[in-house]
């Protein structure tokens, strides 16, 4: 099952660490804030690494 990945866009500061590490999953929108493109595009451990590496903890990965 595909994990649920969400970005709290009120918290995201556009650091883009997530976009660099997992570009198939995250992208920056027109406001420079991350959004989820395809949560199933990377293995769970890569999603969890992105979650851990966000400097403001805006990413939540929930493994069903
Ligand atoms: Fe935003 Fe964190 Fe990604 S600040 S751009 S969700 S690494």
PDB file of C-alpha atoms and ligand atoms in Angstrom:
ATOM      1  CA  UNK A   1       0.000   0.000   0.000  1.00  0.00           C
ATOM      2  CA  UNK A   2       1.233   3.463  -0.829  1.00  0.00           C
ATOM      3  CA  UNK A   3       2.225   5.440   2.267  1.00  0.00           C
ATOM      4  CA  UNK A   4       0.385   8.661   2.911  1.00  0.00           C
ATOM      5  CA  UNK A   5       2.646  11.674   2.467  1.00  0.00           C
ATOM      6  CA  UNK A   6       1.546  15.171   3.367  1.00  0.00           C
ATOM      7  CA  UNK A   7       3.268  18.542   3.492  1.00  0.00           C
ATOM      8  CA  UNK A   8       2.066  21.166   5.940  1.00  0.00           C
ATOM      9  CA  UNK A   9       2.244  24.110   3.582  1.00  0.00           C
ATOM     10  CA  UNK A  10       1.826  26.611   6.418  1.00  0.00           C
ATOM     11  CA  UNK A  11       5.042  25.266   7.930  1.00  0.00           C
ATOM     12  CA  UNK A  12       7.154  24.643   4.807  1.00  0.00           C
ATOM     13  CA  UNK A  13       9.763  27.344   4.196  1.00  0.00           C
ATOM     14  CA  UNK A  14      10.739  26.114   0.727  1.00  0.00           C
ATOM     15  CA  UNK A  15      14.064  24.669   1.778  1.00  0.00           C
ATOM     16  CA  UNK A  16      13.637  22.133  -1.056  1.00  0.00           C
ATOM     17  CA  UNK A  17      15.686  19.429   0.629  1.00  0.00           C
ATOM     18  CA  UNK A  18      12.796  17.099  -0.092  1.00  0.00           C
ATOM     19  CA  UNK A  19      12.680  18.081  -3.764  1.00  0.00           C
ATOM     20  CA  UNK A  20      16.395  17.468  -4.139  1.00  0.00           C
ATOM     21  CA  UNK A  21      16.415  14.106  -2.389  1.00  0.00           C
ATOM     22  CA  UNK A  22      13.171  12.740  -3.867  1.00  0.00           C
ATOM     23  CA  UNK A  23      12.233  14.786  -6.945  1.00  0.00           C
ATOM     24  CA  UNK A  24       9.691  12.230  -8.148  1.00  0.00           C
ATOM     25  CA  UNK A  25       7.699  12.640  -4.937  1.00  0.00           C
ATOM     26  CA  UNK A  26       7.921  16.357  -4.102  1.00  0.00           C
ATOM     27  CA  UNK A  27       7.858  19.518  -6.156  1.00  0.00           C
ATOM     28  CA  UNK A  28       7.701  23.212  -5.345  1.00  0.00           C
ATOM     29  CA  UNK A  29       4.503  24.993  -6.318  1.00  0.00           C
ATOM     30  CA  UNK A  30       4.292  28.512  -7.735  1.00  0.00           C
ATOM     31  CA  UNK A  31       4.567  29.950  -4.236  1.00  0.00           C
ATOM     32  CA  UNK A  32       7.812  28.091  -3.561  1.00  0.00           C
ATOM     33  CA  UNK A  33       6.146  25.694  -1.167  1.00  0.00           C
ATOM     34  CA  UNK A  34       6.443  21.926  -1.425  1.00  0.00           C
ATOM     35  CA  UNK A  35       3.592  19.751  -2.572  1.00  0.00           C
ATOM     36  CA  UNK A  36       3.294  16.020  -3.086  1.00  0.00           C
ATOM     37  CA  UNK A  37       3.474  14.936  -6.702  1.00  0.00           C
ATOM     38  CA  UNK A  38       3.410  11.164  -6.309  1.00  0.00           C
ATOM     39  CA  UNK A  39       3.743   9.540  -2.904  1.00  0.00           C
ATOM     40  CA  UNK A  40       4.314   6.159  -4.493  1.00  0.00           C
ATOM     41  CA  UNK A  41       7.301   7.243  -6.560  1.00  0.00           C
ATOM     42  CA  UNK A  42       9.975   6.342  -3.986  1.00  0.00           C
ATOM     43  CA  UNK A  43      10.558   3.559  -1.472  1.00  0.00           C
ATOM     44  CA  UNK A  44       9.301   4.096   2.070  1.00  0.00           C
ATOM     45  CA  UNK A  45      12.819   4.551   3.460  1.00  0.00           C
ATOM     46  CA  UNK A  46      13.441   7.406   1.026  1.00  0.00           C
ATOM     47  CA  UNK A  47      10.172   9.027   2.090  1.00  0.00           C
ATOM     48  CA  UNK A  48      11.155   8.686   5.726  1.00  0.00           C
ATOM     49  CA  UNK A  49      14.564  10.175   5.001  1.00  0.00           C
ATOM     50  CA  UNK A  50      12.881  13.171   3.361  1.00  0.00           C
ATOM     51  CA  UNK A  51      10.596  13.486   6.384  1.00  0.00           C
ATOM     52  CA  UNK A  52      13.583  13.431   8.737  1.00  0.00           C
ATOM     53  CA  UNK A  53      15.649  15.874   6.696  1.00  0.00           C
ATOM     54  CA  UNK A  54      13.079  18.658   6.413  1.00  0.00           C
ATOM     55  CA  UNK A  55      14.475  21.471   8.594  1.00  0.00           C
ATOM     56  CA  UNK A  56      11.039  22.520   9.840  1.00  0.00           C
ATOM     57  CA  UNK A  57       9.412  19.069  10.036  1.00  0.00           C
ATOM     58  CA  UNK A  58       6.713  19.978   7.534  1.00  0.00           C
ATOM     59  CA  UNK A  59       6.545  16.480   6.028  1.00  0.00           C
ATOM     60  CA  UNK A  60       4.472  13.698   7.502  1.00  0.00           C
ATOM     61  CA  UNK A  61       4.810  10.127   6.234  1.00  0.00           C
ATOM     62  CA  UNK A  62       2.248   7.639   7.448  1.00  0.00           C
ATOM     63  CA  UNK A  63       2.847   4.028   6.592  1.00  0.00           C
ATOM     64  CA  UNK A  64      -0.512   2.276   6.557  1.00  0.00           C
TER      65      UNK A  64
HETATM   66 FE1  LIG B   1       9.463  22.510   2.554  1.00  0.00          FE
HETATM   67 FE2  LIG B   1      10.703  20.934   4.158  1.00  0.00          FE
HETATM   68 FE3  LIG B   1      10.589  20.348   1.626  1.00  0.00          FE
HETATM   69  S1  LIG B   1      10.753  23.152   4.215  1.00  0.00           S
HETATM   70  S2  LIG B   1      10.484  22.334   0.634  1.00  0.00           S
HETATM   71  S3  LIG B   1       8.874  20.457   3.025  1.00  0.00           S
HETATM   72  S4  LIG B   1      12.335  20.027   2.942  1.00  0.00           S
END
